[in-house]
Amino acid sequence: MQFHHHGYVSGDPRVLRAAGTGIDRPAELPEEMDVLIVGSGPAGMLLAAQLSMFPSLTTRLVERRAGRLEIGQADGIQARSVETFQAFGFAERIVAEAYWLTAMNFWAPDPQNPSHIVRGQRTKDDPHGISEFKHLIVNQARVLDYFAEYAANGPARVRPDFGWEFVGLEVGTEGEYPVSVTLRRSAGDDEGTERIVRAKYVVGCDGARSRVREAIGRKHIGAHAQHAWGVMDILAETDFPDIRTKCAIQSHEHGSILHIPREGGYLFRMYVDLGEVPEGDNGAVRQTSLEQIVAQANRIMNPYTLEVRDVAWHSVYEVGHRVTDKFDDVPVELTGRQDPRVFIAGDACHTHSAKAGQGMNVSMQDGFNLGWKLAQVLEGRSPASLLSTYSAERQVIAQNLIDFDREWSSMMARKPEEFDSPDALAQFYVDTAEFPAGFMTQYAPSILIGTDEHQALAAGFPIGKRFKSAHAMRIGDANPVHLGHHHRADGRWRIYAFADAPAAGQPSALGEWAEWMATSPDSPVATFTPAGADVDSVFDVKVVYQQTLDGVEFGDVPEIFRPRVGPFAVIDYEKVYAVDADQPDIFDERGIDRGGCLVVVRPDQYVAHILPLTARDELTRFFAGSMLAQQDLAAAS
Ligand code: FAD
């Protein structure tokens, strides 16, 4: 964690100094705002946390509930989300309080006595070592708490405005704040009172029954069939031996249970399958009582029994496989010719079963994808057309998720005798582990994702996928670190320059590139960094040498990698890395060419491009596809 460079920080360094709109932020909702977020679920809260880093923007979040979510809803946190929490600075704390999911056991009917279940396969949760981060189980309410803390501690001091319900909106064509939004008080003494506010952009993170989606006329497409589970978070007495291990339990005649141990060591959650909801059910399934759910669980688990002692939360969770036709307000035929003003994220645009544990995770990634783009546009660093990439990128991901989830759900719904082999379900789980862990997302080439001509220079960083961290040695303080864990959710792009290793006396490609990057008026730093801002405020440029610690002298490192930052122009010592002698060599581990290369990483941690160290125009041209030259703007103003 880096701080003190703007002057001594005596308190918690996570509480950043208030700036801009964060100073004397009005408690009342203002008339006009840059971004209005609707809904404080995982999508909305991540977005608020990201935008809290931009104090030049007025960001407000309205939430219908009177206060924080206290209990219930999702609890599965995939490793990609923990990686994201790392960028928001709270991974360590949430890992400490969560349940660590390391294994999943599969139970099925005993072939000798099908009315009894027996343990079949035991599987490791991450058999291929996809991530160094853990797979966690922790309640959604705690995830929201951490994002809320981050948002409140950001320089813009963003806090949810509870007790406001979104009623409707109109997108105008005139003025700086073209979206008029009608809100109604949903809590407090003035409940029922309506207000109209205006925003530049509105993001509907208002869940599966999204009114924002309705207001922009988007269609929620997919099967009407809903699937229902009785969900209960309970303390219980049981003789079931795997009660502290995640299990898929299939009975012969009574359906299945997805069993999930919860944080804290005692509580656990059971999803008891209530099956497909017939058309015309009209919510009857939601009347399933807790007693009925417990009785069904006991039937499925036979010969084991479950005696419930306390129920923390229970619900009937009913959901279908649906994706919205587009995730913004621009009609399909006008895409590319009109810029969006309203977006939808999370369950508002995709819903799926709880079995693959994806809802909260994918929703957070929607927010992460959109947040930095909104900031770049609103700060005048990118054209508004950048915002069209949100729907283009995330809709494909949502569709992939629905397809995966449909396959997984139908596998789990099958009777054991319908499988070719008794281990088929467990094998599917292991083979597809990268998907539910959140690492299969790969964005297609666009203005934000380069083409793959130079992919071979860094085969282990697939373009379009998230930057997979590796061990490195930080030179300044001789600290062994994970390179990617220093990627903060601060809206900056990262450029990792992997050094070449020229023979003594030979020119170094890294040195020449670094000189150009620091001094050329055509470099991305000179072209896209706003006047007066720190040299690393848009591009956080880091170097990784092929030598180990003793082979690199900090004073010899080119200046672009040890910039002077903050009002006191002090050197940043944390951008220079080497191979960690006690760990696998990062060059070998990630397939980095020994001639060196550049790995460009987006603010949301996805690899945007791989280029050789000789790339000059190509690098600037790549950024010019989505950014505005700041000198031109300064000259024009
Ligand atoms: P949400 O978390 O749904 O958040 C939407 C927010 O918007 C809510 O806080 C809501 O109060 C607010 N809101 C809605 N309408 C308005 C409005 N008009 N004006 C202002 N605010 C509004 N997933 C699982 O994996 N397992 C589960 O057991 C499970 N149970 C669930 C139970 C319930 C009751 C719900 C609603 C969801 C459940 N989910 C579950 C789904 C999971 O919680 C979601 O996938 C995830 O929360 C999606 O995040 P989100 O930010 O898109 O939306």
XYZ file of C-alpha atoms and ligand atoms in Angstrom:
690
model
C 0.000 0.000 0.000
C 1.451 3.367 -0.977
C 0.674 6.600 0.904
C 2.283 9.659 2.573
C 3.296 11.071 -0.831
C 0.641 13.787 -0.525
C 1.782 14.574 3.014
C 1.837 12.587 6.249
C -1.166 10.340 6.862
C -1.623 9.795 10.552
C -4.810 7.679 10.536
C -5.986 4.659 8.551
C -4.339 4.970 5.128
C -7.321 3.223 3.552
C -9.354 6.355 4.220
C -8.210 8.488 1.315
C -8.217 12.250 1.632
C -11.571 13.704 0.514
C -11.299 15.750 -2.646
C -13.572 17.475 -5.156
C -17.166 16.300 -4.790
C -16.155 14.379 -1.669
C -15.546 17.590 0.274
C -18.753 18.664 1.996
C -20.734 16.127 -0.007
C -24.402 17.077 0.429
C -26.493 14.582 2.394
C -29.491 15.373 0.188
C -29.652 14.063 -3.354
C -28.630 16.934 -5.642
C -30.723 18.053 -8.629
C -28.022 17.065 -11.092
C -25.349 14.403 -11.077
C -22.891 12.750 -13.421
C -23.831 9.157 -12.653
C -26.942 7.843 -10.937
C -26.678 4.187 -9.916
C -29.953 2.415 -9.084
C -29.587 -0.481 -6.634
C -27.003 -1.362 -3.999
C -26.431 -5.042 -4.853
C -23.014 -6.345 -5.902
C -23.146 -4.684 -9.347
C -24.163 -1.277 -7.997
C -21.841 -1.284 -4.998
C -18.764 -2.244 -7.015
C -19.590 0.506 -9.469
C -19.995 3.020 -6.647
C -16.689 1.884 -5.128
C -14.904 2.295 -8.458
C -16.391 5.735 -9.105
C -15.520 6.908 -5.588
C -11.947 7.118 -6.864
C -12.951 9.983 -9.176
C -13.672 13.089 -7.100
C -14.267 15.243 -10.160
C -17.506 13.312 -10.675
C -20.782 13.461 -8.797
C -21.870 9.865 -8.286
C -25.015 8.960 -6.348
C -26.558 5.575 -5.659
C -30.229 5.188 -4.787
C -31.527 2.081 -3.050
C -35.131 1.171 -2.333
C -34.341 -0.549 0.959
C -34.179 1.584 4.067
C -30.682 0.375 4.943
C -28.008 -2.224 4.303
C -28.788 -5.791 3.252
C -28.576 -7.849 6.429
C -28.770 -11.480 5.384
C -29.519 -13.872 2.571
C -29.121 -13.971 -1.196
C -25.882 -15.215 -2.770
C -22.836 -16.546 -0.928
C -20.434 -18.112 -3.478
C -17.348 -16.009 -4.197
C -15.266 -17.310 -7.064
C -11.501 -16.787 -7.197
C -11.851 -14.094 -9.885
C -13.955 -12.084 -7.448
C -11.339 -12.455 -4.699
C -8.776 -11.195 -7.211
C -11.100 -8.238 -7.774
C -11.394 -7.688 -4.004
C -7.590 -7.536 -3.937
C -7.775 -4.598 -6.344
C -10.275 -2.962 -3.966
C -7.980 -3.620 -1.020
C -10.105 -5.972 1.082
C -9.206 -9.479 -0.123
C -7.201 -10.355 2.994
C -9.914 -9.291 5.393
C -12.748 -11.078 3.620
C -10.636 -14.232 3.154
C -10.044 -14.282 6.912
C -13.752 -14.362 7.713
C -14.934 -16.591 4.858
C -15.308 -20.352 4.479
C -12.548 -21.658 2.165
C -13.931 -23.988 -0.412
C -11.221 -26.509 -1.276
C -13.192 -29.638 -2.135
C -16.548 -30.829 -3.357
C -17.963 -34.278 -2.655
C -20.551 -36.003 -4.773
C -23.177 -38.208 -3.141
C -25.474 -40.506 -5.080
C -27.875 -43.408 -4.418
C -26.232 -46.546 -3.117
C -26.420 -49.055 -6.023
C -27.130 -51.827 -3.461
C -29.849 -49.847 -1.725
C -30.982 -46.860 -3.818
C -33.084 -45.344 -1.031
C -29.798 -44.548 0.767
C -27.155 -42.098 -0.427
C -23.426 -42.901 -0.441
C -20.374 -40.782 -1.072
C -18.966 -41.136 -4.574
C -16.238 -38.923 -5.913
C -14.258 -36.385 -3.862
C -12.939 -33.597 -6.073
C -10.446 -30.816 -5.430
C -11.906 -27.400 -6.009
C -9.087 -26.035 -8.172
C -7.257 -29.124 -9.421
C -5.436 -27.213 -12.161
C -4.153 -24.355 -9.979
C -6.104 -21.791 -11.979
C -5.694 -19.109 -9.375
C -3.624 -18.290 -6.319
C -6.811 -16.889 -4.803
C -9.222 -18.957 -2.789
C -12.787 -19.917 -3.606
C -14.852 -18.506 -0.764
C -18.244 -18.747 0.772
C -19.372 -15.626 2.551
C -22.671 -13.844 2.684
C -23.477 -11.231 0.067
C -24.219 -8.733 2.839
C -20.564 -8.775 3.922
C -19.346 -8.288 0.359
C -21.601 -5.257 0.094
C -20.287 -3.947 3.420
C -16.706 -4.028 2.137
C -17.579 -2.225 -1.078
C -19.596 0.307 0.911
C -16.578 0.955 3.117
C -14.320 1.403 0.091
C -16.802 3.762 -1.579
C -17.166 5.850 1.586
C -13.371 6.031 2.001
C -12.684 7.029 -1.604
C -11.890 10.683 -2.303
C -15.435 11.227 -3.675
C -16.976 9.762 -0.459
C -19.800 7.884 -2.203
C -22.506 6.562 0.144
C -25.801 4.915 -0.823
C -28.924 7.068 -0.570
C -31.228 4.535 1.094
C -35.004 4.769 0.915
C -35.255 5.983 -2.677
C -37.068 3.955 -5.277
C -36.527 4.387 -8.992
C -39.875 4.961 -10.709
C -39.027 5.871 -14.297
C -36.800 7.847 -16.621
C -36.746 9.758 -19.863
C -33.708 10.254 -22.036
C -33.715 13.694 -23.637
C -31.447 15.031 -26.323
C -30.752 18.452 -24.881
C -28.547 19.802 -22.127
C -25.660 18.538 -20.067
C -27.844 16.211 -17.962
C -30.190 14.645 -20.494
C -31.608 11.810 -18.385
C -34.563 12.807 -16.166
C -35.256 10.312 -13.440
C -38.337 10.085 -11.252
C -37.631 8.801 -7.750
C -39.974 8.097 -4.867
C -39.204 7.941 -1.163
C -39.659 4.321 -0.077
C -38.791 4.799 3.592
C -38.819 7.534 6.202
C -41.349 10.167 7.261
C -41.753 11.467 3.737
C -42.434 8.029 2.219
C -44.269 8.342 -1.084
C -42.852 11.769 -1.952
C -41.588 11.984 -5.520
C -38.648 13.917 -6.958
C -37.133 14.374 -10.368
C -33.343 14.449 -10.677
C -31.203 14.716 -13.787
C -28.113 12.728 -14.673
C -25.612 12.391 -17.469
C -25.677 8.620 -17.122
C -27.933 6.163 -15.298
C -26.947 2.594 -14.458
C -29.716 0.172 -13.519
C -28.279 -2.324 -11.032
C -31.758 -2.966 -9.723
C -31.937 -6.728 -9.888
C -33.923 -9.299 -11.811
C -37.158 -7.304 -11.859
C -35.356 -4.188 -13.064
C -37.508 -1.144 -13.618
C -34.629 0.591 -15.400
C -34.604 -2.241 -17.950
C -38.318 -1.755 -18.401
C -37.935 2.026 -18.720
C -35.520 1.698 -21.639
C -37.692 -0.906 -23.297
C -35.193 -3.727 -23.285
C -36.387 -7.300 -23.595
C -35.423 -10.050 -21.170
C -35.043 -13.046 -23.453
C -34.996 -16.695 -22.478
C -36.986 -19.605 -21.295
C -40.033 -18.715 -19.276
C -39.490 -21.863 -17.252
C -38.364 -20.970 -13.773
C -36.499 -23.287 -11.490
C -37.131 -23.155 -7.751
C -35.018 -24.024 -4.748
C -35.851 -23.940 -1.106
C -32.813 -22.221 0.395
C -32.052 -22.263 4.106
C -29.136 -21.002 6.181
C -29.312 -23.149 9.289
C -27.680 -24.505 12.410
C -28.588 -28.191 12.752
C -27.771 -31.443 14.433
C -26.891 -34.077 11.830
C -25.029 -37.342 11.389
C -24.205 -36.502 7.749
C -20.390 -36.833 7.741
C -19.599 -34.175 5.094
C -21.502 -31.332 6.678
C -18.386 -29.056 6.543
C -17.654 -29.884 2.883
C -19.500 -28.633 -0.186
C -21.559 -31.498 -1.605
C -23.860 -32.262 -4.486
C -26.301 -34.828 -3.124
C -28.481 -36.747 -5.533
C -31.186 -39.016 -4.230
C -32.888 -41.771 -6.149
C -36.413 -40.427 -5.960
C -36.520 -37.129 -4.144
C -34.305 -34.812 -6.155
C -31.066 -33.187 -5.106
C -29.420 -30.872 -2.604
C -26.567 -28.480 -3.134
C -24.973 -28.302 0.292
C -22.709 -25.376 1.149
C -20.899 -24.925 4.476
C -20.852 -21.300 5.514
C -18.398 -18.948 7.128
C -17.921 -19.168 10.890
C -17.631 -22.962 11.204
C -21.205 -23.927 12.179
C -23.781 -22.494 9.810
C -24.554 -24.165 6.500
C -26.766 -23.541 3.507
C -28.830 -26.100 1.681
C -30.402 -25.547 -1.694
C -33.161 -28.116 -1.835
C -34.299 -28.618 -5.399
C -37.994 -27.875 -5.797
C -37.871 -28.544 -9.540
C -39.162 -26.681 -12.582
C -42.034 -24.360 -11.819
C -44.976 -25.201 -14.073
C -46.445 -22.417 -16.178
C -49.417 -20.840 -14.434
C -47.965 -21.602 -11.010
C -48.530 -17.933 -10.128
C -46.072 -17.938 -7.273
C -47.563 -21.012 -5.551
C -44.075 -22.527 -5.235
C -43.082 -19.544 -3.098
C -45.558 -20.730 -0.490
C -43.364 -23.798 0.181
C -42.833 -23.685 3.925
C -39.602 -24.093 5.842
C -40.972 -27.313 7.344
C -41.582 -28.692 3.863
C -38.052 -27.781 2.798
C -36.558 -29.465 5.882
C -38.706 -32.576 5.347
C -37.598 -32.772 1.716
C -33.945 -32.391 2.761
C -34.366 -35.300 5.165
C -35.870 -37.471 2.424
C -32.979 -36.711 0.058
C -30.310 -37.351 2.709
C -31.671 -40.684 3.891
C -30.248 -42.547 5.882
C -28.780 -39.399 7.442
C -30.970 -36.985 9.334
C -31.133 -33.282 9.886
C -32.616 -31.726 12.999
C -32.796 -27.971 12.608
C -31.874 -25.903 15.704
C -31.900 -22.374 14.273
C -32.809 -20.798 10.952
C -30.863 -17.675 10.084
C -32.584 -17.149 6.721
C -34.716 -19.087 4.341
C -36.331 -18.352 1.058
C -37.714 -19.918 -2.053
C -35.399 -18.737 -4.797
C -37.035 -18.909 -8.182
C -35.126 -17.986 -11.292
C -35.047 -18.623 -15.045
C -32.287 -18.495 -17.635
C -32.605 -15.083 -19.245
C -30.396 -12.510 -20.952
C -31.474 -9.029 -21.988
C -31.256 -8.237 -25.699
C -28.813 -5.374 -25.066
C -27.305 -3.840 -21.938
C -27.827 -0.159 -22.822
C -30.517 2.117 -24.212
C -29.262 2.413 -27.799
C -31.424 0.554 -30.305
C -29.521 -2.224 -32.067
C -29.806 -0.480 -35.434
C -28.253 2.730 -34.026
C -25.306 1.027 -32.309
C -22.136 2.822 -33.290
C -24.077 5.926 -34.365
C -25.605 6.875 -31.031
C -23.913 6.860 -27.639
C -25.622 5.194 -24.684
C -26.938 7.127 -21.682
C -28.526 4.318 -19.683
C -27.023 0.937 -18.843
C -28.177 -2.143 -17.007
C -25.890 -4.434 -15.033
C -26.061 -7.625 -12.982
C -29.303 -9.516 -12.525
C -31.065 -6.674 -14.340
C -29.682 -8.110 -17.574
C -28.932 -11.785 -16.872
C -30.395 -14.354 -14.517
C -29.432 -17.972 -14.037
C -29.535 -20.725 -11.467
C -27.719 -20.633 -8.150
C -26.106 -24.005 -8.841
C -23.011 -22.652 -10.532
C -22.737 -19.901 -7.897
C -22.354 -17.139 -10.469
C -24.979 -14.421 -9.850
C -23.112 -12.105 -7.542
C -19.756 -12.742 -9.240
C -20.757 -11.958 -12.802
C -22.725 -8.941 -11.601
C -19.617 -7.506 -9.952
C -17.648 -7.926 -13.164
C -20.341 -5.981 -15.030
C -19.795 -3.103 -12.625
C -16.016 -3.377 -12.962
C -16.244 -3.311 -16.752
C -18.376 -0.166 -16.806
C -16.933 1.912 -13.957
C -13.593 2.962 -15.420
C -15.144 3.549 -18.829
C -17.651 6.006 -17.361
C -14.820 7.756 -15.532
C -12.647 8.046 -18.646
C -15.533 9.550 -20.613
C -16.746 11.899 -17.878
C -13.223 13.141 -17.195
C -12.846 13.999 -20.888
C -10.188 11.375 -21.485
C -12.229 9.242 -23.885
C -15.029 9.829 -26.386
C -18.532 8.828 -25.298
C -18.466 6.097 -27.950
C -16.237 4.095 -25.567
C -19.376 3.338 -23.570
C -20.809 1.182 -26.356
C -18.151 -1.411 -25.550
C -19.865 -2.188 -22.234
C -22.886 -3.900 -23.754
C -20.818 -5.412 -26.567
C -18.398 -7.032 -24.124
C -20.659 -8.075 -21.293
C -23.598 -9.441 -23.247
C -21.427 -12.167 -24.778
C -20.177 -13.118 -21.322
C -23.716 -13.294 -19.970
C -24.802 -15.528 -22.833
C -21.828 -17.856 -22.255
C -22.774 -18.029 -18.612
C -26.375 -18.912 -19.356
C -25.230 -21.661 -21.724
C -22.843 -23.080 -19.118
C -25.382 -22.832 -16.349
C -28.047 -24.537 -18.416
C -25.684 -27.462 -19.042
C -24.646 -27.706 -15.378
C -28.227 -27.412 -14.119
C -29.469 -30.090 -16.466
C -26.587 -32.363 -15.433
C -27.518 -31.907 -11.795
C -31.171 -32.524 -12.503
C -30.502 -35.885 -14.188
C -31.123 -39.130 -12.364
C -27.975 -41.094 -11.537
C -28.958 -43.935 -13.868
C -29.090 -41.476 -16.787
C -25.305 -40.931 -16.672
C -22.887 -43.093 -18.687
C -20.571 -43.321 -15.708
C -21.134 -42.789 -11.985
C -18.384 -40.140 -11.973
C -19.694 -38.156 -14.947
C -21.069 -35.299 -12.861
C -17.887 -34.947 -10.817
C -15.786 -35.150 -13.974
C -17.785 -32.345 -15.617
C -17.266 -30.244 -12.496
C -13.493 -30.758 -12.594
C -13.138 -30.345 -16.373
C -15.016 -27.056 -16.476
C -13.607 -25.605 -13.245
C -12.112 -22.576 -14.986
C -15.546 -21.336 -15.971
C -17.216 -21.144 -12.566
C -13.954 -19.806 -11.117
C -14.547 -16.798 -13.355
C -11.516 -17.085 -15.589
C -13.038 -18.056 -18.923
C -13.966 -14.494 -19.809
C -12.080 -13.505 -22.933
C -12.985 -10.279 -24.655
C -12.855 -10.172 -28.452
C -10.670 -7.718 -30.406
C -12.100 -4.191 -30.336
C -10.888 -0.656 -29.668
C -9.968 -1.972 -26.199
C -8.513 -5.350 -27.111
C -5.662 -5.757 -29.572
C -5.259 -8.491 -32.146
C -2.997 -11.433 -31.492
C -0.055 -10.968 -33.925
C 2.347 -10.720 -31.007
C 0.663 -13.117 -28.599
C 3.640 -15.493 -28.831
C 5.790 -12.898 -27.040
C 3.833 -13.592 -23.851
C 1.910 -16.818 -24.375
C 0.908 -17.000 -20.710
C -1.002 -13.723 -20.845
C -3.791 -14.489 -23.345
C -5.061 -11.261 -24.895
C -8.611 -10.539 -23.748
C -8.305 -12.654 -20.577
C -7.575 -11.311 -17.144
C -3.886 -10.737 -16.288
C -2.822 -13.845 -14.396
C -0.394 -12.774 -11.725
C 2.967 -14.403 -11.000
C 5.718 -14.049 -8.421
C 8.322 -11.314 -8.837
C 10.890 -9.572 -6.660
C 10.343 -5.860 -6.016
C 13.746 -4.272 -6.295
C 13.321 -1.115 -4.210
C 12.582 -2.923 -0.938
C 13.632 -6.521 -1.819
C 10.075 -7.753 -1.237
C 8.899 -10.955 -2.902
C 5.466 -10.052 -4.232
C 2.761 -11.152 -6.612
C 3.041 -8.781 -9.556
C -0.673 -8.582 -10.314
C -1.671 -7.923 -6.717
C -0.440 -4.374 -7.048
C -3.091 -3.604 -9.608
C -5.450 -1.266 -7.747
C -8.989 -0.454 -8.850
C -7.974 3.149 -9.477
C -8.968 3.430 -13.132
C -5.361 3.375 -14.368
C -4.002 1.303 -17.216
C -0.959 -0.853 -16.524
C 1.884 -1.331 -18.987
C 4.261 -4.100 -17.923
C 7.560 -3.860 -19.810
C 9.321 -7.226 -19.692
C 12.984 -6.444 -20.285
C 15.281 -7.886 -22.916
C 18.752 -9.064 -21.856
C 21.273 -7.525 -24.237
C 24.913 -8.594 -24.141
C 27.263 -6.175 -22.403
C 27.805 -3.038 -24.471
C 24.819 -3.753 -26.737
C 21.858 -1.349 -26.903
C 18.853 -2.418 -24.897
C 15.416 -2.483 -26.523
C 13.905 -1.795 -23.110
C 16.121 1.256 -22.604
C 15.239 2.710 -25.993
C 11.508 2.096 -25.497
C 11.637 3.622 -21.996
C 13.426 6.714 -23.293
C 10.808 7.168 -26.028
C 7.963 6.598 -23.574
C 9.331 9.229 -21.189
C 10.417 11.900 -23.638
C 8.680 11.621 -26.994
C 5.731 13.963 -27.586
C 4.158 11.034 -29.461
C 4.258 8.569 -26.590
C 0.988 7.546 -24.883
C 2.155 9.213 -21.661
C 2.686 12.573 -23.387
C -0.400 12.234 -25.563
C -3.064 11.023 -23.141
C -2.034 12.287 -19.704
C -3.933 15.454 -18.750
C -1.781 18.550 -18.199
C -0.706 18.928 -14.590
C -1.520 15.342 -13.610
C 1.100 12.944 -12.251
C 3.061 11.262 -15.020
C 1.669 7.869 -13.940
C -1.929 9.017 -13.461
C -3.187 7.379 -16.671
C -0.499 4.744 -17.324
C 1.150 2.886 -14.460
C 4.305 1.716 -16.259
C 6.257 -1.088 -14.590
C 9.341 -3.063 -15.563
C 10.271 -6.699 -14.915
C 13.928 -7.634 -15.450
C 15.214 -11.101 -16.298
C 17.878 -10.907 -13.576
C 17.311 -11.596 -9.902
C 17.607 -8.949 -7.183
C 21.409 -8.604 -7.225
C 21.498 -8.104 -10.984
C 19.468 -4.879 -11.009
C 20.712 -1.521 -9.731
C 17.757 0.762 -8.996
C 19.687 3.903 -9.952
C 20.315 2.513 -13.448
C 16.646 1.881 -14.182
C 15.116 4.245 -16.791
C 13.180 7.141 -15.284
C 9.774 6.185 -16.656
C 9.832 3.286 -14.170
C 10.730 5.485 -11.176
C 8.587 8.544 -11.732
C 8.283 11.492 -9.370
C 4.733 11.758 -8.061
C 2.555 13.886 -5.793
C 2.953 17.505 -4.737
C 6.448 16.848 -3.339
C 7.661 15.120 -6.516
C 8.963 12.074 -4.625
C 10.151 8.931 -6.386
C 7.819 5.927 -6.620
C 10.030 2.932 -5.754
C 7.434 0.240 -6.432
C 7.422 -0.146 -10.212
C 10.683 -2.042 -10.673
C 10.725 -5.839 -10.438
C 13.044 -8.741 -11.149
C 12.788 -12.512 -11.093
C 12.218 -13.911 -7.598
C 15.054 -16.428 -7.104
C 12.930 -18.509 -4.699
C 9.979 -18.893 -7.078
C 9.471 -20.123 -10.637
C 10.950 -17.611 -13.096
C 8.088 -15.359 -14.230
C 9.499 -15.305 -17.779
C 9.268 -19.105 -17.981
C 6.006 -19.339 -16.091
C 4.194 -16.908 -18.365
C 6.029 -17.781 -21.567
C 7.669 -14.376 -21.963
C 10.036 -14.041 -24.906
C 13.614 -13.399 -23.752
C 13.743 -10.502 -26.225
C 11.225 -8.779 -23.959
C 7.755 -7.387 -24.678
C 5.004 -5.055 -23.499
C 1.870 -6.335 -21.794
C -0.911 -3.747 -21.680
C -3.569 -4.301 -19.000
C -6.897 -2.500 -18.715
C -8.110 -0.884 -15.510
C -10.395 -3.901 -14.943
C -7.386 -6.263 -15.111
C -7.918 -7.706 -18.611
C -4.938 -8.043 -20.960
C -5.563 -5.507 -23.708
C -2.529 -6.013 -25.919
C 0.877 -7.631 -26.307
C 3.489 -5.771 -28.330
C 7.239 -5.960 -28.890
C 9.520 -3.457 -27.159
C 10.066 -1.837 -30.549
C 6.389 -0.837 -30.758
C 6.041 2.930 -30.867
C 3.317 4.217 -33.217
C 1.453 0.974 -32.773
C 1.212 1.498 -29.019
C 0.038 5.104 -29.288
C -2.389 4.154 -32.057
C -3.861 1.422 -29.892
C -4.703 3.882 -27.124
C -5.907 6.490 -29.639
C -8.693 4.034 -30.478
C -10.335 4.732 -27.119
C -8.686 7.850 -25.695
C -8.620 11.554 -26.564
C -5.294 13.334 -27.012
C -5.029 15.739 -24.093
C -2.749 18.307 -25.808
C -5.397 18.781 -28.516
C -8.009 19.402 -25.843
C -5.758 21.847 -24.014
C -5.079 23.728 -27.260
C -8.789 23.838 -28.092
C -9.798 25.244 -24.696
P -29.292 -7.435 -6.548
O -28.338 -8.014 -5.575
O -30.595 -8.105 -6.742
O -29.510 -5.938 -6.106
C -30.481 -5.138 -6.660
C -30.743 -3.992 -5.683
O -31.581 -3.040 -6.308
C -31.426 -4.438 -4.420
O -30.728 -3.955 -3.310
C -32.823 -3.857 -4.547
O -33.381 -3.510 -3.294
C -32.575 -2.638 -5.391
N -33.731 -2.207 -6.179
C -34.541 -2.981 -6.918
N -35.464 -2.231 -7.534
C -35.218 -0.960 -7.186
C -35.835 0.270 -7.507
N -36.888 0.352 -8.326
N -35.336 1.407 -6.973
C -34.246 1.362 -6.140
N -33.643 0.212 -5.799
C -34.113 -0.930 -6.323
N -28.063 -16.086 -5.736
C -27.490 -17.209 -5.342
O -26.457 -17.566 -5.899
N -28.019 -17.941 -4.309
C -29.150 -17.564 -3.665
O -29.628 -18.237 -2.764
C -29.752 -16.404 -4.048
N -30.851 -15.997 -3.417
C -31.417 -14.832 -3.784
C -32.530 -14.402 -3.103
C -33.113 -13.197 -3.445
C -34.326 -12.750 -2.675
C -32.573 -12.420 -4.505
C -33.192 -11.106 -4.882
C -31.460 -12.867 -5.191
C -30.872 -14.063 -4.849
N -29.754 -14.533 -5.503
C -29.173 -15.667 -5.102
C -29.183 -13.841 -6.655
C -28.005 -12.997 -6.295
O -28.207 -12.388 -5.062
C -27.853 -12.018 -7.441
O -27.401 -12.743 -8.583
C -26.924 -10.876 -7.181
O -27.235 -10.237 -6.003
C -27.018 -9.924 -8.352
O -26.528 -8.685 -7.996
P -27.168 -7.356 -8.556
O -26.317 -6.271 -8.022
O -27.337 -7.453 -10.006
O -28.663 -7.297 -8.005
